[in-house]
Structure formats: C-alpha cells, structure tokens
C-alpha atoms as a PDB file:
ATOM      1  CA  MET A   1       0.000   0.000   0.000  1.00  0.00           C
ATOM      2  CA  THR A   2       1.356   3.403  -0.990  1.00  0.00           C
ATOM      3  CA  ARG A   3       1.300   6.016   1.745  1.00  0.00           C
ATOM      4  CA  LYS A   4       0.285   9.498   0.686  1.00  0.00           C
ATOM      5  CA  ALA A   5       2.834  11.990   1.875  1.00  0.00           C
ATOM      6  CA  PHE A   6       0.361  14.900   2.098  1.00  0.00           C
ATOM      7  CA  THR A   7      -3.361  15.452   2.458  1.00  0.00           C
ATOM      8  CA  VAL A   8      -4.645  17.728  -0.309  1.00  0.00           C
ATOM      9  CA  ILE A   9      -7.341  20.228   0.575  1.00  0.00           C
ATOM     10  CA  TRP A  10      -8.962  22.889  -1.599  1.00  0.00           C
ATOM     11  CA  ASP A  11      -9.962  26.354  -0.446  1.00  0.00           C
ATOM     12  CA  GLU A  12     -13.736  26.322   0.179  1.00  0.00           C
ATOM     13  CA  ASP A  13     -14.427  29.401  -1.974  1.00  0.00           C
ATOM     14  CA  LEU A  14     -12.328  27.927  -4.765  1.00  0.00           C
ATOM     15  CA  LEU A  15     -14.311  24.676  -4.624  1.00  0.00           C
ATOM     16  CA  GLN A  16     -17.530  26.613  -5.147  1.00  0.00           C
ATOM     17  CA  ASP A  17     -15.988  28.430  -8.119  1.00  0.00           C
ATOM     18  CA  VAL A  18     -14.691  25.162  -9.585  1.00  0.00           C
ATOM     19  CA  ALA A  19     -18.120  23.530  -9.217  1.00  0.00           C
ATOM     20  CA  ALA A  20     -19.846  26.464 -10.924  1.00  0.00           C
ATOM     21  CA  PHE A  21     -17.310  26.446 -13.762  1.00  0.00           C
ATOM     22  CA  TRP A  22     -17.593  22.684 -14.229  1.00  0.00           C
ATOM     23  CA  SER A  23     -21.400  22.688 -14.304  1.00  0.00           C
ATOM     24  CA  ASP A  24     -21.437  25.419 -16.974  1.00  0.00           C
ATOM     25  CA  ALA A  25     -18.708  23.875 -19.145  1.00  0.00           C
ATOM     26  CA  ALA A  26     -19.115  21.816 -22.295  1.00  0.00           C
ATOM     27  CA  PRO A  27     -18.698  18.030 -21.855  1.00  0.00           C
ATOM     28  CA  VAL A  28     -15.244  17.955 -23.466  1.00  0.00           C
ATOM     29  CA  THR A  29     -14.056  20.811 -21.240  1.00  0.00           C
ATOM     30  CA  ARG A  30     -15.519  19.078 -18.169  1.00  0.00           C
ATOM     31  CA  GLN A  31     -13.612  15.915 -18.968  1.00  0.00           C
ATOM     32  CA  GLU A  32     -10.318  17.743 -19.488  1.00  0.00           C
ATOM     33  CA  PHE A  33     -10.793  19.920 -16.401  1.00  0.00           C
ATOM     34  CA  THR A  34     -11.672  16.882 -14.261  1.00  0.00           C
ATOM     35  CA  ARG A  35      -8.527  15.120 -15.483  1.00  0.00           C
ATOM     36  CA  GLY A  36      -6.471  18.187 -14.507  1.00  0.00           C
ATOM     37  CA  CYS A  37      -8.010  18.362 -11.037  1.00  0.00           C
ATOM     38  CA  HIS A  38      -7.298  14.667 -10.488  1.00  0.00           C
ATOM     39  CA  GLU A  39      -3.689  15.208 -11.540  1.00  0.00           C
ATOM     40  CA  ILE A  40      -3.427  18.090  -9.056  1.00  0.00           C
ATOM     41  CA  ASP A  41      -4.752  15.893  -6.249  1.00  0.00           C
ATOM     42  CA  ARG A  42      -2.512  12.914  -7.072  1.00  0.00           C
ATOM     43  CA  THR A  43       0.658  14.916  -7.560  1.00  0.00           C
ATOM     44  CA  LEU A  44       0.287  17.199  -4.547  1.00  0.00           C
ATOM     45  CA  ALA A  45      -0.553  14.193  -2.344  1.00  0.00           C
ATOM     46  CA  SER A  46       2.718  12.519  -3.225  1.00  0.00           C
ATOM     47  CA  ALA A  47       5.248  15.306  -3.846  1.00  0.00           C
ATOM     48  CA  PRO A  48       3.972  18.899  -3.617  1.00  0.00           C
ATOM     49  CA  GLU A  49       7.404  20.484  -3.393  1.00  0.00           C
ATOM     50  CA  SER A  50       8.772  18.665  -6.435  1.00  0.00           C
ATOM     51  CA  VAL A  51       6.475  20.149  -9.104  1.00  0.00           C
ATOM     52  CA  GLY A  52       6.021  23.814  -8.291  1.00  0.00           C
ATOM     53  CA  ARG A  53       8.261  26.811  -7.914  1.00  0.00           C
ATOM     54  CA  ALA A  54       8.190  29.468  -5.201  1.00  0.00           C
ATOM     55  CA  TRP A  55       5.398  31.986  -5.711  1.00  0.00           C
ATOM     56  CA  GLY A  56       4.942  35.423  -4.219  1.00  0.00           C
ATOM     57  CA  ASP A  57       6.123  36.671  -0.876  1.00  0.00           C
ATOM     58  CA  THR A  58       4.302  34.024   1.137  1.00  0.00           C
ATOM     59  CA  PRO A  59       6.605  31.321   2.500  1.00  0.00           C
ATOM     60  CA  ASP A  60       5.782  27.809   1.333  1.00  0.00           C
ATOM     61  CA  GLN A  61       3.526  28.985  -1.497  1.00  0.00           C
ATOM     62  CA  TYR A  62       4.071  27.503  -4.958  1.00  0.00           C
ATOM     63  CA  ILE A  63       2.810  27.732  -8.526  1.00  0.00           C
ATOM     64  CA  TRP A  64       2.720  24.782 -10.884  1.00  0.00           C
ATOM     65  CA  SER A  65       1.716  24.756 -14.565  1.00  0.00           C
ATOM     66  CA  LEU A  66       0.264  21.450 -15.656  1.00  0.00           C
ATOM     67  CA  PRO A  67       1.447  20.295 -19.084  1.00  0.00           C
ATOM     68  CA  GLY A  68      -0.550  18.337 -21.629  1.00  0.00           C
ATOM     69  CA  TYR A  69      -4.038  19.841 -21.558  1.00  0.00           C
ATOM     70  CA  GLN A  70      -6.126  21.506 -24.268  1.00  0.00           C
ATOM     71  CA  PHE A  71      -5.999  24.671 -22.155  1.00  0.00           C
ATOM     72  CA  SER A  72      -3.260  25.717 -19.781  1.00  0.00           C
ATOM     73  CA  ILE A  73      -3.895  25.048 -16.098  1.00  0.00           C
ATOM     74  CA  ALA A  74      -1.779  26.601 -13.350  1.00  0.00           C
ATOM     75  CA  VAL A  75      -2.377  25.927  -9.688  1.00  0.00           C
ATOM     76  CA  ILE A  76      -1.248  28.005  -6.718  1.00  0.00           C
ATOM     77  CA  TYR A  77      -0.941  26.036  -3.505  1.00  0.00           C
ATOM     78  CA  ALA A  78       0.564  26.228  -0.038  1.00  0.00           C
ATOM     79  CA  VAL A  79       2.534  23.461   1.641  1.00  0.00           C
ATOM     80  CA  HIS A  80       2.184  23.019   5.393  1.00  0.00           C
ATOM     81  CA  ARG A  81       4.990  20.555   6.089  1.00  0.00           C
ATOM     82  CA  GLU A  82       4.359  20.118   9.800  1.00  0.00           C
ATOM     83  CA  ASP A  83       0.720  19.145   9.181  1.00  0.00           C
ATOM     84  CA  ARG A  84       1.489  17.267   5.934  1.00  0.00           C
ATOM     85  CA  ILE A  85      -1.100  19.344   4.050  1.00  0.00           C
ATOM     86  CA  ALA A  86      -1.021  20.816   0.557  1.00  0.00           C
ATOM     87  CA  LYS A  87      -3.762  23.425   0.159  1.00  0.00           C
ATOM     88  CA  VAL A  88      -4.929  24.490  -3.298  1.00  0.00           C
ATOM     89  CA  VAL A  89      -5.773  28.183  -3.097  1.00  0.00           C
ATOM     90  CA  ARG A  90      -6.220  29.271  -6.726  1.00  0.00           C
ATOM     91  CA  LEU A  91      -6.405  28.030 -10.311  1.00  0.00           C
ATOM     92  CA  HIS A  92      -5.512  29.960 -13.450  1.00  0.00           C
ATOM     93  CA  LEU A  93      -6.696  28.952 -16.906  1.00  0.00           C
ATOM     94  CA  ALA A  94      -5.100  30.163 -20.137  1.00  0.00           C
ATOM     95  CA  GLU A  95      -8.383  30.393 -22.027  1.00  0.00           C
ATOM     96  CA  ARG A  96     -11.224  32.560 -20.882  1.00  0.00           C
ATOM     97  CA  LEU A  97     -13.326  29.634 -19.722  1.00  0.00           C
ATOM     98  CA  CYS A  98     -15.016  31.284 -16.759  1.00  0.00           C
ATOM     99  CA  GLN A  99     -15.362  34.549 -14.905  1.00  0.00           C
ATOM    100  CA  THR A 100     -15.291  33.538 -11.245  1.00  0.00           C
ATOM    101  CA  PRO A 101     -12.930  35.025  -8.635  1.00  0.00           C
ATOM    102  CA  GLY A 102     -11.087  31.798  -7.786  1.00  0.00           C
ATOM    103  CA  VAL A 103     -10.844  30.329 -11.263  1.00  0.00           C
ATOM    104  CA  SER A 104      -9.448  32.863 -13.670  1.00  0.00           C
ATOM    105  CA  ASN A 105      -7.229  33.514 -16.617  1.00  0.00           C
ATOM    106  CA  ARG A 106      -5.291  36.329 -14.926  1.00  0.00           C
ATOM    107  CA  GLY A 107      -2.696  36.420 -12.152  1.00  0.00           C
END
C-alpha cells in the first residue's frame, strides 16, 4: 500500500468556483478539467514540493503549470509541512473559460 505523503485540501471558496465552472462547461471541457483536477490531487498528495516553484512573498507557497491539456492550467498552492497538508488556493486557466474570482485567466 502506498502512503500518501500529504493530504490535499482545496480552499472552500475555490471549490464553489470550480463547481460552478464545471457545471457550466461543455462536456469535453468538463472531462479535461476533471482530469487536470485529479492530476493536481494525485501529484500534490505525493510530492507537492517537487512540481512547483516558489510563488509570491508568502513562505511555502508555490505555482505549478500542468502540461498536456487543451488549455493551460496553473495551480497556486501552499505546503504546510508540519501538518502534511497541501492546500490548493487558486487556479488559473489560459483560455477565458469562466469569470469567477477563484478560477481565472489572470494572475
């Protein structure tokens, strides 16, 4: 059995934005976006500090651009080493796929 190194949590407001975006998206976009979110969960659970680079002035905050999707997905997350938690705080999409505060195409 593989032990997950970190528990991945998503900011509550971001989850609401993601759900609204997903429900309004076309089926193909839903599928691709779901695949990206699953990759975020899997990767951050096993090695959150190996994929991102330092982001902003906040200690332990990272940005990671996911390769291989029909639209560019970047995730901003915080790593809480002592609690073994990786918290997703924001998503950025390259295409203008939605207009919600937590899921955007601008930084």
